[in-house]
């Protein structure tokens, strides 16, 4: 299938202040688009980034039949562009799509579209350790009909946004004991748009109480710690890293699995098992809870400085040689081609 390309007449790049980017607000010159109709994906297009037109009855607006991905490209000192484990995002998009009854987007089209788009918008990826290009592939239901049933038309797109390294300042979290982001048999493992919509209100309540994020717990008992906001979560108790196993309720994060592999390779003991609220509270009381951090594409690792459980607050100690810094540096150096990639994670865009 031929990829149609329509180039922008004049790039917007000279208008962008790359030193002052707010995450996810600026988009590159081009976007990739492919429609699904009559049971098949049609010819894809790359064209100038622009608003889309939809009928108000398009199903995505009413039933949230929408899935997405989040990945990054990095530029090294030799101007080569690199992706980090893009196969994982491509596969996960289709895992999410299946759960939302959407058609899989073919792997060959995905990579042809992504590579072509990245080469066309190459100038938008800046060198240097603080810079990257955030890539957002997504699929939405576009059939014009408000009946509550699956759509027969879809649109797959890729849009890209230049970003700087993510620094959130002090992060205090609250363990969820009322709301849930996902449930057994639900769509928590999918990057389904509605999961995020459903998390905004409880997160706002947490923000109002002075917490930056909610650590989600299992929906039936609220006794097990599962994810931190839109990140997977790790706890360091003494010298062991703990993280929950993936399940129906937990996103199978690319950063999470990379951290587990990297840490084990460094000789750090990692336990992937259900993590009880009570054991973390106990460990904090005894001074054995040394670190807590979120793991995701946006920040790689986002350190959590304190938490609250049922109204009781705990501070984490400031320690030397923390795992978070060692792992974050190790993984970001691989992502940016500053260190040998012995895991075979990085893929050059060519
Ligand atoms: C709910 C949720 N958990 C975890 C993650 C981390 O996944 P990844 O490391 O693949 O970015 C994300 C996405 O970034 C997410 O949305």
Coordinates of C-alpha atoms and ligand atoms in Angstrom, one line a residue:
X1 CA 0.0 0.0 0.0
X2 CA 1.4 3.3 -1.0
X3 CA 2.1 5.9 1.7
X4 CA 0.9 9.3 0.4
X5 CA 3.0 12.2 1.5
X6 CA 2.0 15.9 1.5
X7 CA 4.7 18.1 2.9
X8 CA 4.2 21.3 4.8
X9 CA 4.7 24.4 2.7
X10 CA 6.7 26.2 5.5
X11 CA 7.9 24.5 8.7
X12 CA 6.7 26.0 12.0
X13 CA 9.9 25.0 13.7
X14 CA 11.5 28.5 13.8
X15 CA 8.5 29.7 15.9
X16 CA 9.2 27.2 18.7
X17 CA 11.1 28.0 21.9
X18 CA 12.7 24.6 22.5
X19 CA 14.1 25.8 25.9
X20 CA 10.6 26.3 27.3
X21 CA 8.4 23.5 26.3
X22 CA 5.3 22.5 28.2
X23 CA 4.8 18.8 28.0
X24 CA 2.5 17.8 25.1
X25 CA 1.4 21.2 23.8
X26 CA 3.6 21.7 20.7
X27 CA 3.4 19.3 17.8
X28 CA 5.7 18.7 14.8
X29 CA 5.0 19.7 11.2
X30 CA 3.5 16.4 10.1
X31 CA 1.0 13.7 11.2
X32 CA 0.4 10.2 10.0
X33 CA -3.1 9.0 9.4
X34 CA -4.8 5.8 8.2
X35 CA -8.5 5.0 8.1
X36 CA -10.2 1.6 8.5
X37 CA -13.4 1.1 6.5
X38 CA -15.2 -2.0 5.1
X39 CA -13.1 -4.3 7.2
X40 CA -9.7 -3.0 6.1
X41 CA -7.1 -0.4 6.6
X42 CA -7.0 2.1 3.6
X43 CA -4.0 3.9 2.1
X44 CA -2.1 5.8 4.8
X45 CA -1.1 9.5 4.5
X46 CA 1.4 11.8 6.1
X47 CA 0.3 15.4 5.9
X48 CA 0.8 18.7 7.6
X49 CA -0.3 18.6 11.3
X50 CA -3.8 20.2 11.4
X51 CA -7.2 19.9 13.1
X52 CA -9.5 17.0 12.0
X53 CA -13.2 17.2 11.1
X54 CA -15.6 14.8 12.6
X55 CA -19.4 14.3 12.6
X56 CA -20.7 15.1 16.2
X57 CA -22.1 11.5 16.3
X58 CA -18.7 9.9 15.8
X59 CA -18.6 7.0 18.3
X60 CA -15.4 8.1 20.0
X61 CA -17.1 11.1 21.4
X62 CA -19.9 9.1 23.0
X63 CA -18.4 5.7 24.0
X64 CA -14.8 6.4 24.4
X65 CA -13.7 3.7 22.0
X66 CA -10.1 4.9 21.8
X67 CA -6.7 3.5 22.6
X68 CA -3.3 5.1 22.5
X69 CA 0.4 4.6 23.1
X70 CA 3.3 6.8 24.4
X71 CA 6.9 6.4 23.3
X72 CA 9.9 8.5 22.7
X73 CA 12.7 9.1 20.1
X74 CA 16.1 10.5 21.1
X75 CA 18.9 12.1 19.1
X76 CA 22.5 11.2 19.9
X77 CA 25.6 13.3 19.4
X78 CA 26.1 12.0 15.9
X79 CA 22.6 13.1 14.9
X80 CA 21.3 9.6 14.7
X81 CA 17.7 9.0 15.9
X82 CA 16.8 6.2 18.3
X83 CA 13.6 4.6 19.5
X84 CA 13.4 2.6 22.8
X85 CA 11.8 -0.8 22.5
X86 CA 9.2 0.4 19.9
X87 CA 8.1 -3.2 19.2
X88 CA 6.7 -3.2 22.8
X89 CA 4.5 -0.2 22.1
X90 CA 3.4 -1.5 18.7
X91 CA 2.3 -4.8 20.3
X92 CA 0.7 -3.2 23.2
X93 CA -1.4 -0.9 21.0
X94 CA -2.9 -3.9 19.4
X95 CA -3.5 -5.6 22.8
X96 CA -5.3 -2.5 23.9
X97 CA -7.2 -2.4 20.6
X98 CA -8.4 -6.0 20.9
X99 CA -9.9 -5.3 24.3
X100 CA -11.7 -2.3 23.0
X101 CA -13.0 -4.3 20.0
X102 CA -10.9 -2.3 17.6
X103 CA -9.0 -3.7 14.6
X104 CA -5.2 -4.3 15.1
X105 CA -3.0 -1.8 13.2
X106 CA -0.6 -3.8 11.0
X107 CA 3.0 -3.9 12.3
X108 CA 4.6 -3.1 8.9
X109 CA 2.4 0.0 8.4
X110 CA 3.1 1.1 11.9
X111 CA 6.8 1.1 11.4
X112 CA 6.8 2.4 7.9
X113 CA 4.6 5.3 9.0
X114 CA 6.6 6.0 12.2
X115 CA 10.0 5.9 10.5
X116 CA 8.9 8.1 7.6
X117 CA 7.3 10.6 9.9
X118 CA 10.4 10.7 12.2
X119 CA 12.7 11.3 9.2
X120 CA 10.5 14.1 7.9
X121 CA 10.3 15.8 11.3
X122 CA 13.9 14.9 12.3
X123 CA 14.8 18.6 13.0
X124 CA 12.2 18.6 15.8
X125 CA 14.2 16.1 17.8
X126 CA 16.9 18.1 19.7
X127 CA 20.2 16.7 20.9
X128 CA 21.2 16.8 24.5
X129 CA 20.3 14.9 27.6
X130 CA 17.2 16.9 28.4
X131 CA 15.5 16.6 25.0
X132 CA 13.4 14.0 23.3
X133 CA 10.4 13.6 21.0
X134 CA 7.3 12.2 22.5
X135 CA 5.3 10.0 20.1
X136 CA 1.6 9.5 20.4
X137 CA 0.1 6.8 18.2
X138 CA -3.7 6.3 18.7
X139 CA -6.8 4.7 17.3
X140 CA -10.3 6.2 17.6
X141 CA -13.8 5.1 16.5
X142 CA -15.0 7.3 13.7
X143 CA -18.4 5.8 12.6
X144 CA -21.2 8.4 12.6
X145 CA -23.8 6.8 14.8
X146 CA -24.9 7.1 18.4
X147 CA -26.0 3.5 18.9
X148 CA -24.0 2.0 21.8
X149 CA -22.2 -0.7 19.8
X150 CA -18.8 -1.1 18.3
X151 CA -17.8 1.1 15.4
X152 CA -17.2 -0.1 11.9
X153 CA -14.9 2.8 11.1
X154 CA -11.6 3.8 12.8
X155 CA -8.7 6.1 12.4
X156 CA -5.1 5.4 13.4
X157 CA -2.8 8.4 13.8
X158 CA 0.7 9.2 15.0
X159 CA 1.4 12.7 16.2
X160 CA 4.7 13.9 17.7
X161 CA 5.6 16.5 20.3
X162 CA 9.1 17.8 21.3
X163 CA 9.6 17.5 25.1
X164 CA 12.2 18.3 27.6
X165 CA 13.2 16.2 30.5
X166 CA 10.4 15.9 33.0
X167 CA 11.0 17.2 36.5
X168 CA 8.1 17.2 38.9
X169 CA 9.7 18.5 42.1
X170 CA 8.6 16.9 45.4
X171 CA 6.1 14.2 44.9
X172 CA 3.8 13.1 47.7
X173 CA 1.2 10.4 47.0
X174 CA -1.8 9.1 48.7
X175 CA -2.8 5.4 48.7
X176 CA -6.3 5.0 47.2
X177 CA -8.8 3.6 49.7
X178 CA -12.0 4.5 47.9
X179 CA -11.6 5.0 44.1
X180 CA -10.1 2.6 41.6
X181 CA -8.7 3.2 38.2
X182 CA -9.4 -0.4 37.0
X183 CA -11.0 -3.6 38.1
X184 CA -10.7 -7.3 37.5
X185 CA -12.1 -8.2 34.0
X186 CA -11.9 -4.5 33.0
X187 CA -9.6 -2.5 30.8
X188 CA -6.9 -1.4 33.2
X189 CA -4.2 -3.4 31.3
X190 CA -5.1 -1.5 28.1
X191 CA -4.1 2.1 27.3
X192 CA -7.8 2.9 26.9
X193 CA -8.7 6.6 26.9
X194 CA -11.5 6.0 29.5
X195 CA -9.0 4.7 32.1
X196 CA -7.4 8.1 32.2
X197 CA -10.7 10.1 32.2
X198 CA -11.8 8.0 35.2
X199 CA -8.7 8.8 37.1
X200 CA -8.9 12.6 36.8
X201 CA -11.5 13.2 39.5
X202 CA -9.8 11.1 42.3
X203 CA -6.5 12.7 41.3
X204 CA -8.0 16.2 41.6
X205 CA -9.3 15.3 45.1
X206 CA -5.8 14.1 46.0
X207 CA -4.3 17.3 44.5
X208 CA -6.6 19.4 46.7
X209 CA -5.3 17.5 49.7
X210 CA -1.7 18.4 48.7
X211 CA -0.7 15.1 47.0
X212 CA 0.6 15.1 43.5
X213 CA -0.6 11.6 42.7
X214 CA -2.7 8.7 43.8
X215 CA -1.2 5.2 44.2
X216 CA -3.9 3.0 42.9
X217 CA -4.8 -0.1 44.9
X218 CA -6.7 -3.3 43.9
X219 CA -10.3 -2.5 43.4
X220 CA -11.8 -5.2 45.6
X221 CA -9.8 -4.8 48.8
X222 CA -7.6 -1.7 48.5
X223 CA -5.0 -3.8 50.2
X224 CA -2.4 -4.1 47.4
X225 CA -0.4 -1.3 45.8
X226 CA -0.6 -1.4 42.0
X227 CA 0.2 1.8 40.0
X228 CA 1.3 5.4 40.8
X229 CA -0.9 7.8 38.8
X230 CA -0.1 6.9 35.1
X231 CA 3.1 5.0 36.1
X232 CA 4.0 1.6 37.4
X233 CA 5.3 1.7 40.9
X234 CA 8.4 0.3 42.7
X235 CA 9.2 0.1 46.4
X236 CA 12.7 -0.4 47.8
X237 CA 12.5 -2.2 51.2
X238 CA 16.0 -2.6 52.6
X239 CA 17.9 -3.7 49.5
X240 CA 15.1 -5.3 47.6
X241 CA 12.9 -3.7 44.9
X242 CA 9.3 -4.7 45.0
X243 CA 6.7 -4.2 42.2
X244 CA 3.3 -5.7 41.5
X245 CA 2.9 -8.4 38.8
X246 CA 1.0 -7.2 35.8
X247 CA -2.7 -8.2 35.7
X248 CA -6.0 -7.2 34.2
X249 CA -5.8 -4.1 36.2
X250 CA -2.2 -3.0 35.6
X251 CA -0.6 -1.7 32.4
X252 CA 2.4 -3.8 31.3
X253 CA 4.8 -0.8 31.2
X254 CA 7.8 -0.9 29.0
X255 CA 9.8 1.1 31.6
X256 CA 8.7 -1.3 34.3
X257 CA 10.0 -4.3 32.5
X258 CA 13.2 -2.5 31.5
X259 CA 13.8 -1.5 35.1
X260 CA 13.3 -5.1 36.3
X261 CA 15.8 -6.4 33.7
X262 CA 18.3 -3.6 34.3
X263 CA 18.2 -3.9 38.1
X264 CA 18.6 -7.7 38.1
X265 CA 21.5 -7.3 35.7
X266 CA 23.1 -4.9 38.2
X267 CA 22.7 -7.5 40.9
X268 CA 19.8 -5.8 42.6
X269 CA 17.2 -8.2 44.1
X270 CA 13.8 -7.6 42.5
X271 CA 10.6 -9.3 43.7
X272 CA 7.6 -9.2 41.4
X273 CA 4.7 -10.0 43.6
X274 CA 1.6 -8.5 45.1
X275 CA 2.7 -5.6 47.4
X276 CA 0.6 -5.1 50.5
X277 CA -0.2 -1.6 51.8
X278 CA 0.4 -3.0 55.3
X279 CA 3.9 -4.2 54.6
X280 CA 4.9 -0.9 53.0
X281 CA 3.5 1.0 56.0
X282 CA 5.3 -1.3 58.4
X283 CA 8.6 -1.0 56.4
X284 CA 8.2 2.8 56.6
X285 CA 7.7 2.7 60.3
X286 CA 10.8 0.6 60.8
X287 CA 12.9 2.8 58.5
X288 CA 13.2 0.0 56.0
X289 CA 11.3 1.7 53.2
X290 CA 14.2 3.4 51.5
X291 CA 12.7 4.4 48.2
X292 CA 9.5 4.6 46.2
X293 CA 9.2 5.6 42.6
X294 CA 6.9 5.6 39.6
X295 CA 8.1 4.2 36.3
X296 CA 6.9 5.3 32.8
X297 CA 8.0 6.7 29.5
X298 CA 7.5 10.4 30.3
X299 CA 9.9 10.5 33.3
X300 CA 11.5 7.0 33.2
X301 CA 11.7 7.2 37.0
X302 CA 9.7 9.7 39.1
X303 CA 10.9 9.7 42.7
X304 CA 8.2 9.7 45.4
X305 CA 9.3 11.5 48.6
X306 CA 6.4 10.7 50.9
X307 CA 3.0 9.0 51.1
X308 CA -0.2 9.1 53.1
X309 CA -2.3 6.1 54.1
X310 CA -5.6 6.4 55.8
X311 CA -4.7 9.9 57.0
X312 CA -1.3 9.0 58.3
X313 CA 1.7 10.6 56.5
X314 CA 5.2 9.1 56.0
X315 CA 8.3 10.8 54.7
X316 CA 11.0 8.8 52.8
X317 CA 14.6 9.2 53.9
X318 CA 17.2 11.0 51.7
X319 CA 19.7 8.3 50.9
X320 CA 23.0 8.0 49.1
X321 CA 23.4 5.7 46.1
X322 CA 19.7 5.4 45.6
X323 CA 18.5 2.8 43.1
X324 CA 16.3 5.4 41.4
X325 CA 19.3 7.5 40.3
X326 CA 21.4 4.5 39.3
X327 CA 18.6 2.9 37.2
X328 CA 17.4 6.2 35.7
X329 CA 20.9 7.1 34.5
X330 CA 21.6 3.5 33.3
X331 CA 18.4 3.4 31.2
X332 CA 18.5 7.0 29.9
X333 CA 22.1 6.5 28.8
X334 CA 21.1 3.5 26.8
X335 CA 18.1 5.4 25.3
X336 CA 20.4 8.2 24.2
X337 CA 23.1 5.9 22.9
X338 CA 25.5 7.1 25.6
X339 CA 26.1 3.6 26.9
X340 CA 26.3 0.2 25.4
X341 CA 22.9 -1.4 24.8
X342 CA 23.6 -4.9 25.9
X343 CA 19.9 -5.7 26.1
X344 CA 19.2 -4.9 22.5
X345 CA 16.5 -2.3 23.4
X346 CA 17.3 0.6 21.1
X347 CA 16.4 0.8 17.4
X348 CA 17.9 3.3 15.0
X349 CA 15.5 5.2 12.8
X350 CA 16.6 4.8 9.2
Ligands
LIG1 C1 -1.5 3.6 33.6 C2 -0.1 3.5 33.2 N1 0.7 2.7 33.9 C3 2.0 2.7 33.6 C4 2.5 3.4 32.5 C5 4.0 3.2 32.1 O1 4.1 2.5 30.9 P1 5.4 2.8 30.0 O2 6.6 2.5 30.8 O3 5.2 1.8 28.9 O4 5.3 4.2 29.5 C6 1.7 4.2 31.7 C7 2.1 5.0 30.6 O5 3.0 5.6 30.5 C8 0.3 4.3 32.1 O6 -0.5 5.1 31.4

